[in-house]
Coordinates of C-alpha atoms and ligand atoms in Angstrom, one line a residue:
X22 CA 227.1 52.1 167.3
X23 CA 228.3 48.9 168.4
X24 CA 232.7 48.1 167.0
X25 CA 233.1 45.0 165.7
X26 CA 236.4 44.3 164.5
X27 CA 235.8 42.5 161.2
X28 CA 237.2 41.5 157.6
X29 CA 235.4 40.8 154.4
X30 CA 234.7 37.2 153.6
X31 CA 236.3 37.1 151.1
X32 CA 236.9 33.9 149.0
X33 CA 238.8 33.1 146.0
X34 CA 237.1 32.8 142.9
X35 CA 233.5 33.9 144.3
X36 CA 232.8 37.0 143.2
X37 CA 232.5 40.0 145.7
X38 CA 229.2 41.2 143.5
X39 CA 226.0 41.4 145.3
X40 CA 224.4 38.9 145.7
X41 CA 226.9 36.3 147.0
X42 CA 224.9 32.9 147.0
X43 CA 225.5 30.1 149.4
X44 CA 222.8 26.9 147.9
X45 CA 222.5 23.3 149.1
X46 CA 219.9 20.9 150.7
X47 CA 218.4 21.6 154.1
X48 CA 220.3 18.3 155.5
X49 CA 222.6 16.0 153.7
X50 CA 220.9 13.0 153.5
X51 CA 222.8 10.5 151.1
X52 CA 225.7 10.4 149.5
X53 CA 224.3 10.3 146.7
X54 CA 221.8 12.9 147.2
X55 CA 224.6 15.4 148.4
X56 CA 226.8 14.6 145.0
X57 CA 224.1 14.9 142.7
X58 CA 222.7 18.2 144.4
X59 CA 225.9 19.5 144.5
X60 CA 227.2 18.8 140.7
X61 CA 224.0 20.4 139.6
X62 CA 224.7 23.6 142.0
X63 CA 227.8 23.9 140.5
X64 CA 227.0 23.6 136.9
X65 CA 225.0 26.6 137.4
X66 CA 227.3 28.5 139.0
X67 CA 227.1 28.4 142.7
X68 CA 230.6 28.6 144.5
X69 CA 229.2 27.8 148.5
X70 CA 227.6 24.2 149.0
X71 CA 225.2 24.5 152.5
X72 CA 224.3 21.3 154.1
X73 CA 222.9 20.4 157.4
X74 CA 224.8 17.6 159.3
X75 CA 223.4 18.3 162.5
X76 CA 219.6 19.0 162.6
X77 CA 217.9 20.9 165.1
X78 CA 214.8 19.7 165.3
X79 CA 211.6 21.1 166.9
X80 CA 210.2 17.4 168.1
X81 CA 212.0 14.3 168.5
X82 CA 212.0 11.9 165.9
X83 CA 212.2 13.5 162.6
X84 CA 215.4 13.2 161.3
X85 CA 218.3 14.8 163.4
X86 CA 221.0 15.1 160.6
X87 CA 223.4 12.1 159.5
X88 CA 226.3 13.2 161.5
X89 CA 230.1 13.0 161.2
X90 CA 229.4 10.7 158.8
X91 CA 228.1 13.3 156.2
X92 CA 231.3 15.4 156.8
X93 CA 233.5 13.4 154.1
X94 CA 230.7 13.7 151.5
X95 CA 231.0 17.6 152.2
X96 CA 235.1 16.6 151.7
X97 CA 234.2 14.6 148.5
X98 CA 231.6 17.8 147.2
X99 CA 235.0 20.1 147.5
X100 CA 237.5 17.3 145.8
X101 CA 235.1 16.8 142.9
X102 CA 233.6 20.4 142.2
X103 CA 235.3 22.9 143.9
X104 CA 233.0 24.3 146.1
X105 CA 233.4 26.0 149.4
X106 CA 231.4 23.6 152.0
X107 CA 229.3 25.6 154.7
X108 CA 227.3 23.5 157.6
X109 CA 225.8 24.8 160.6
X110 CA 227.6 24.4 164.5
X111 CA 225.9 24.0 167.9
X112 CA 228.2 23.0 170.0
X113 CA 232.2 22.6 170.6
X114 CA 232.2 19.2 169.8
X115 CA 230.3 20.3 165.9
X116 CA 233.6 22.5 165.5
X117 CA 236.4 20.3 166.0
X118 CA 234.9 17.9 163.9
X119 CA 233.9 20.4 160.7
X120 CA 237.4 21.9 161.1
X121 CA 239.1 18.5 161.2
X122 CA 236.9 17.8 157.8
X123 CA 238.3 21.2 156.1
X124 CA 234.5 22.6 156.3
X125 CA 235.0 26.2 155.1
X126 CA 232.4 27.9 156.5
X127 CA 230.2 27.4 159.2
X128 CA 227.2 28.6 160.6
X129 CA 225.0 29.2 163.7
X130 CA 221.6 28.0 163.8
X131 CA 218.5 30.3 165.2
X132 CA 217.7 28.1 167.9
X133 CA 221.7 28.4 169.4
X134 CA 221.7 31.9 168.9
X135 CA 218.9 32.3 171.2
X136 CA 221.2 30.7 174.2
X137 CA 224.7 32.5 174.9
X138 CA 226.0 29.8 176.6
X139 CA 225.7 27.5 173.4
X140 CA 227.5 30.4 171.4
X141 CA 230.1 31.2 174.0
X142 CA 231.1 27.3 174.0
X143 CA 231.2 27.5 169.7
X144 CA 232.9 30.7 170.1
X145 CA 235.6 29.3 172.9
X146 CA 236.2 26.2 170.2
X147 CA 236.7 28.7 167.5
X148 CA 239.6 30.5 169.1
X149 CA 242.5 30.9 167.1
X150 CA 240.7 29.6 164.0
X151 CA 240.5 31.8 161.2
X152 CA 237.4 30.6 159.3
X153 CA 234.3 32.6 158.2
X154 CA 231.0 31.9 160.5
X155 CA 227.7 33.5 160.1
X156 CA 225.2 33.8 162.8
X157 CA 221.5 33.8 162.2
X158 CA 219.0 35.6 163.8
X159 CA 217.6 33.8 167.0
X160 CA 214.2 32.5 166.8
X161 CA 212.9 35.1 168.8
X162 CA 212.8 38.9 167.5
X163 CA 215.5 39.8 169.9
X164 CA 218.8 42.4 167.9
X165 CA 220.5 42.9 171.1
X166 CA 220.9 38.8 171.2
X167 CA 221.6 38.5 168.0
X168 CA 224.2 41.2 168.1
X169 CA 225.8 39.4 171.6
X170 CA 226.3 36.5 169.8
X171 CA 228.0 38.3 166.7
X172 CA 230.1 39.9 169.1
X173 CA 230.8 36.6 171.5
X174 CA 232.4 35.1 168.6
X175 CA 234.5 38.6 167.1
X176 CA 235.6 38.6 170.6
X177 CA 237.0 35.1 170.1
X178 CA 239.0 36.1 167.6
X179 CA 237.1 35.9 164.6
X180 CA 237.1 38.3 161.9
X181 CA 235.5 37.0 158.8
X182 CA 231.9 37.3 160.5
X183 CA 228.4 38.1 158.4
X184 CA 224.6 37.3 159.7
X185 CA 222.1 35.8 158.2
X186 CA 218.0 36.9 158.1
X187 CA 216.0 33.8 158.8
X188 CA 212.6 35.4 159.9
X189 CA 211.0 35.2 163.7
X190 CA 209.0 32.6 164.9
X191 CA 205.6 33.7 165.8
X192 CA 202.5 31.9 167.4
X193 CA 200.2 32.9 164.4
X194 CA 201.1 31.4 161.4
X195 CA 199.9 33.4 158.4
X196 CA 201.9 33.4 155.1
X197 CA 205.1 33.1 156.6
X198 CA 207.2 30.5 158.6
X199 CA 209.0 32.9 160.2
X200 CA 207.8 36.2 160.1
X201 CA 210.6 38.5 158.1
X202 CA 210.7 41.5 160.5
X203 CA 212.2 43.2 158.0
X204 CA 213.2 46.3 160.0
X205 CA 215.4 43.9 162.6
X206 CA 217.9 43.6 159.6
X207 CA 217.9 47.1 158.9
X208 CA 218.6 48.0 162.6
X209 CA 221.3 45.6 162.0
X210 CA 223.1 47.2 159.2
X211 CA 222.3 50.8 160.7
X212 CA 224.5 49.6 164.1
X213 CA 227.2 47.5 162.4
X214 CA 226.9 49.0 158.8
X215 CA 230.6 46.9 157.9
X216 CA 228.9 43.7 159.0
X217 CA 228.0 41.4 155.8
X218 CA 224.0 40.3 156.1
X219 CA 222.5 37.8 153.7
X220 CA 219.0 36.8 153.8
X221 CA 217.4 33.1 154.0
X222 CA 214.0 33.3 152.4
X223 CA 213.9 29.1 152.4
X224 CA 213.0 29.4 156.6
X225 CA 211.4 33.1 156.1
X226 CA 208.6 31.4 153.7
X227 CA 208.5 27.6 154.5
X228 CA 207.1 27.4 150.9
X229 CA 208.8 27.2 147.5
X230 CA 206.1 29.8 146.2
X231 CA 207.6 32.3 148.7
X232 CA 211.6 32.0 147.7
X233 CA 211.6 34.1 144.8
X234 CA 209.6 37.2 146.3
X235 CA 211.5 37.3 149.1
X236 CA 214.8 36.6 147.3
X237 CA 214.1 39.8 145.0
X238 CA 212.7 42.0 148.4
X239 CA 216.2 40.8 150.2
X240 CA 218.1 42.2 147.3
X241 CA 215.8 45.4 147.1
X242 CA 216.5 46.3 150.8
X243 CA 220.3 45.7 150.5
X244 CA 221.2 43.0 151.9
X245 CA 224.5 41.2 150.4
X246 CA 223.3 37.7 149.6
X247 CA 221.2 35.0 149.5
X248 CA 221.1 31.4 151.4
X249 CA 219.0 29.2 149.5
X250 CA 217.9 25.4 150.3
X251 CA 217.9 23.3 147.1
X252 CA 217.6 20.1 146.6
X253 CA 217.8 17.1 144.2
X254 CA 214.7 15.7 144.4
X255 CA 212.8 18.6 147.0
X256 CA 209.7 16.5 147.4
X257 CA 211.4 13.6 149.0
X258 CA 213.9 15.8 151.5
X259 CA 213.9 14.0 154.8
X260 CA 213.6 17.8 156.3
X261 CA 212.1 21.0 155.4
X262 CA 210.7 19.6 152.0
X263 CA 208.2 22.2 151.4
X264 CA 210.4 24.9 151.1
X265 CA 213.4 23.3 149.2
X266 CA 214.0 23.9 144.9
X267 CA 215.7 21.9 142.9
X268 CA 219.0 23.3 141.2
X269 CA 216.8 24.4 138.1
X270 CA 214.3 25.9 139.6
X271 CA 217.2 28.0 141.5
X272 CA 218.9 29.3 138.7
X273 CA 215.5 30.2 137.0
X274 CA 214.9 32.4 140.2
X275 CA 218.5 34.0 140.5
X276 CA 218.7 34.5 136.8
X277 CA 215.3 36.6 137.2
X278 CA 216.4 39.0 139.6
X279 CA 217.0 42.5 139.4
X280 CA 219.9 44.0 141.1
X281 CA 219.6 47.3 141.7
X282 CA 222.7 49.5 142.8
X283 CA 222.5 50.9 146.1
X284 CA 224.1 54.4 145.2
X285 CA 221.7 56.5 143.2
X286 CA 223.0 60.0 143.4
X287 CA 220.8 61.2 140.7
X288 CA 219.2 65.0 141.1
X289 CA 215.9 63.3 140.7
X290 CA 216.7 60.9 144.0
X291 CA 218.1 64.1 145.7
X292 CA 214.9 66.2 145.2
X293 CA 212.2 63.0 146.5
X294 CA 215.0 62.6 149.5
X295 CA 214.3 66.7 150.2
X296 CA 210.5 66.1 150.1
X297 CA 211.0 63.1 152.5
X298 CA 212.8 65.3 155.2
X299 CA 210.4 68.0 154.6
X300 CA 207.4 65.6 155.4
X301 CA 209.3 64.0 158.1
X302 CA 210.1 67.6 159.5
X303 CA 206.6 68.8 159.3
X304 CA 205.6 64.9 161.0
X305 CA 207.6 65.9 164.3
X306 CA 205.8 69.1 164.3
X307 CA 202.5 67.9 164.3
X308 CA 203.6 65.0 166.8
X309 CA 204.8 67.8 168.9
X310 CA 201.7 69.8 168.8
X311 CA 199.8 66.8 169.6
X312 CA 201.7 65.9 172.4
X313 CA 201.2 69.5 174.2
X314 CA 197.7 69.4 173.9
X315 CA 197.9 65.6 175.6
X316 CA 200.1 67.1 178.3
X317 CA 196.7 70.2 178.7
X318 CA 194.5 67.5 179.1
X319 CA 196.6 65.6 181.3
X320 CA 196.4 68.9 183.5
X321 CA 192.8 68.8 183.4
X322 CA 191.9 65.0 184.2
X323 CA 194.5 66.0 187.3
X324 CA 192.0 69.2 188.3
X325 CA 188.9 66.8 187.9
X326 CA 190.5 63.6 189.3
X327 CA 190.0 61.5 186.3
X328 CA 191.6 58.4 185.3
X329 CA 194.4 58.6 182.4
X330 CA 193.1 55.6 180.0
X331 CA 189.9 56.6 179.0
X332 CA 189.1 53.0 177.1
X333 CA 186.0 54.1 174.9
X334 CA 188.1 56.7 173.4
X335 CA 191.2 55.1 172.7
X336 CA 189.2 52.6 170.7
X337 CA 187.3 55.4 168.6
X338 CA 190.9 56.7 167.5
X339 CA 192.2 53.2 166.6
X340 CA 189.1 52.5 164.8
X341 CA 188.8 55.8 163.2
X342 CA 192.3 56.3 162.0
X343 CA 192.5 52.4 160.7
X344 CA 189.4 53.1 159.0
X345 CA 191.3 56.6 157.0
X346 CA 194.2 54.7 156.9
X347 CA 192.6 52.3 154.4
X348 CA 191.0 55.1 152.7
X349 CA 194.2 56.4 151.9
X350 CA 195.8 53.7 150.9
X351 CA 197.4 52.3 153.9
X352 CA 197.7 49.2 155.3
X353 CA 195.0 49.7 158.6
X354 CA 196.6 47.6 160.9
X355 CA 199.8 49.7 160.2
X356 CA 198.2 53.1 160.8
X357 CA 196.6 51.2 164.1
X358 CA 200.1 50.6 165.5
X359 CA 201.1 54.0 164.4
X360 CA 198.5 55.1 167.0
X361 CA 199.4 53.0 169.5
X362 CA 202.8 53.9 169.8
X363 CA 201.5 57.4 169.9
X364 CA 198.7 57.0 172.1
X365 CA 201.7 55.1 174.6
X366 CA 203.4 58.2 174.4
X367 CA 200.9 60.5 174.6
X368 CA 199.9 58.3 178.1
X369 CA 203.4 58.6 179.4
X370 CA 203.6 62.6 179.7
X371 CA 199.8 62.6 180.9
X372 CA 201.4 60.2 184.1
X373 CA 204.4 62.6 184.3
X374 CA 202.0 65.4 184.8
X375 CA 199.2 63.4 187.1
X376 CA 202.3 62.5 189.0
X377 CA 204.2 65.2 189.3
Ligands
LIG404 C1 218.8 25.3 158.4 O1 219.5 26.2 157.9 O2 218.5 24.3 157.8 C2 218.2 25.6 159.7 C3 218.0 24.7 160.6 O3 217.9 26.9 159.9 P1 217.5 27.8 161.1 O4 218.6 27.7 162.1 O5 217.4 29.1 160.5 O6 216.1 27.3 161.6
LIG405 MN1 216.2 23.8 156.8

């Protein structure tokens, strides 16, 4: 397991219960579109105001953020409603202006996580600087990255560290923006289990339909809060408009969701656990059995000189297997990769044997 040396974010006057909520427009836009936003956040409760000042932006020509400009309307947010301010960093230059503003949080966006010499230059500009910083995911499904970066900027000095779950991109577009990979997280709180992850279902779904599902699946898997866009008037946001709520329709959401704990030590819990290892026992038997008779017929396409892949009958067992799979209640394409990963396996010891 990976050591990174870290404190709780802790801040004063936000409560340390799950979930902690960070809420604000994808960019700020306006003066007047950050106050209002922000007075309505705060009237419902919400302690962290998130703003974009510097937009990374796929194509040229949509709007790239207003710039150190926007920086005293985060100052003005804090003055008038006591909010921490959070904006997202991509280079050196981002940090020595949000620090010289009295930003209290900042963040790195997917698309600079992906490259370590953007993070190494943030994480060079934060030395010495005792702020919280949150690092999402990079674009790409990629934990070792993700973790480098975490660790480029602990090494710097930095204590008061959490991630954020933004999704993957993908080529194929189906429901999601970015696809949630949920089990990237996971692997992320299995290596660094003291390491604070909140979820951002605004760039997971892309669509307002999409926040409170995934809000409610983010607090069902664990994770410790919740980065939401919201926005005055969502419609007319000059970025991601499709995906932003107003403050409303955000507390309707939050108020809606259940919390459950994460420490259930009922008898009930213990028994289901001991049936899951039991099942999970008698799986690596099975897989072990199956793997034996792979290596026997990998002896015997060796004594007949016969190729490994056999096509024809790899496809039978996908199409088979997704086919029961369905039957019983499975999702196919899941049992299908089930038996790929299998089938990989299974090809590996034949070659160990052919080769051998
Ligand atoms: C954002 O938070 O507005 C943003 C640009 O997010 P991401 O870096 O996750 O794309
Ligand atoms: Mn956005």
């Amino acid at each position: 397991m990976e050591q990174l040396d870290l404190l709780p974010i802790e801040l004063e006057g936000v409560s340390q219960e799950r979930p902690l909520i960070i809420a604000g427009p994808c960019s700020a836009e306006t003066e007047e579109q950050v106050m209002t936003t922000a007075k309505s956040l705060s009237d419902k409760g919400i302690k962290i105001f998130r703003a974009g000042i510097w937009k990374p932006r796929t194509k040229p020509g949509g709007f790239e953020g207003i710039g150190v400009e926007g920086l005293s309307w985060l100052k003005e947010v804090k003055k008038e409603t006591g909010m921490y301010v959070a904006t997202e960093v991509a280079t050196a230059k981002h940090v020595y202006e949000c620090l010289k503003a009295d930003v209290d949080i900042v963040w790195i966006g997917a698309r600079t996580t992906a490259n370590p010499f953007a993070v190494q230059e943030i994480a060079d500009a934060l030395k010495g600087v005792d702020i919280p910083v949150y690092v999402k995911n990079p674009v790409n499904p990629d934990l070792e990255l993700w973790i480098g970066a975490l660790e480029r900027i602990n090494n710097a000095g930095l204590k008061r560290i959490g991630a954020i779950h933004r999704g993957f991109s993908s080529y194929d577009k189906k429901i999601y923006r970015n696809l949630p990979q949920w089990h990237i997280p996971i692997e992320l709180r299995r290596r660094i289990p003291n390491l604070p992850i909140i979820c951002d279902p605004s760039h997971i779904g892309g669509k307002r339909e999409l926040i409170a599902p995934l809000c409610q699946q983010a607090m069902d898997l664990g994770f410790d809060g919740l980065i939401i866009e919201s926005h005055c008037n969502p419609e007319c946001a000059w970025s991601d408009a499709a995906q932003q709520v107003t403050p409303d329709i955000l507390d309707y959401i939050l108020n809606l969701l259940v919390i459950r704990s994460e420490h259930q030590t009922t008898e009930n819990l213990n028994e289901l656990r001991r049936q899951i290892d039991e099942c999970d026992n008698d799986l690596m038997d099975i897989l072990a059995k199956r793997m034996r008779v792979c290596r026997e017929i990998g002896t015997f396409k060796k004594e007949h000189n016969m190729t490994i892949l056999q096509t024809g009958r790899y496809n039978e067992i996908l199409d088979k297997r997704g086919a029961q799979g369905s039957l019983c209640g499975m999702d196919s394409d899941f049992v299908k990769q089930v038996f790929e990963l299998i089938h990989e396996e299974s090809v590996r010891q034949q070659m160990e044997i052919i080769n051998k």
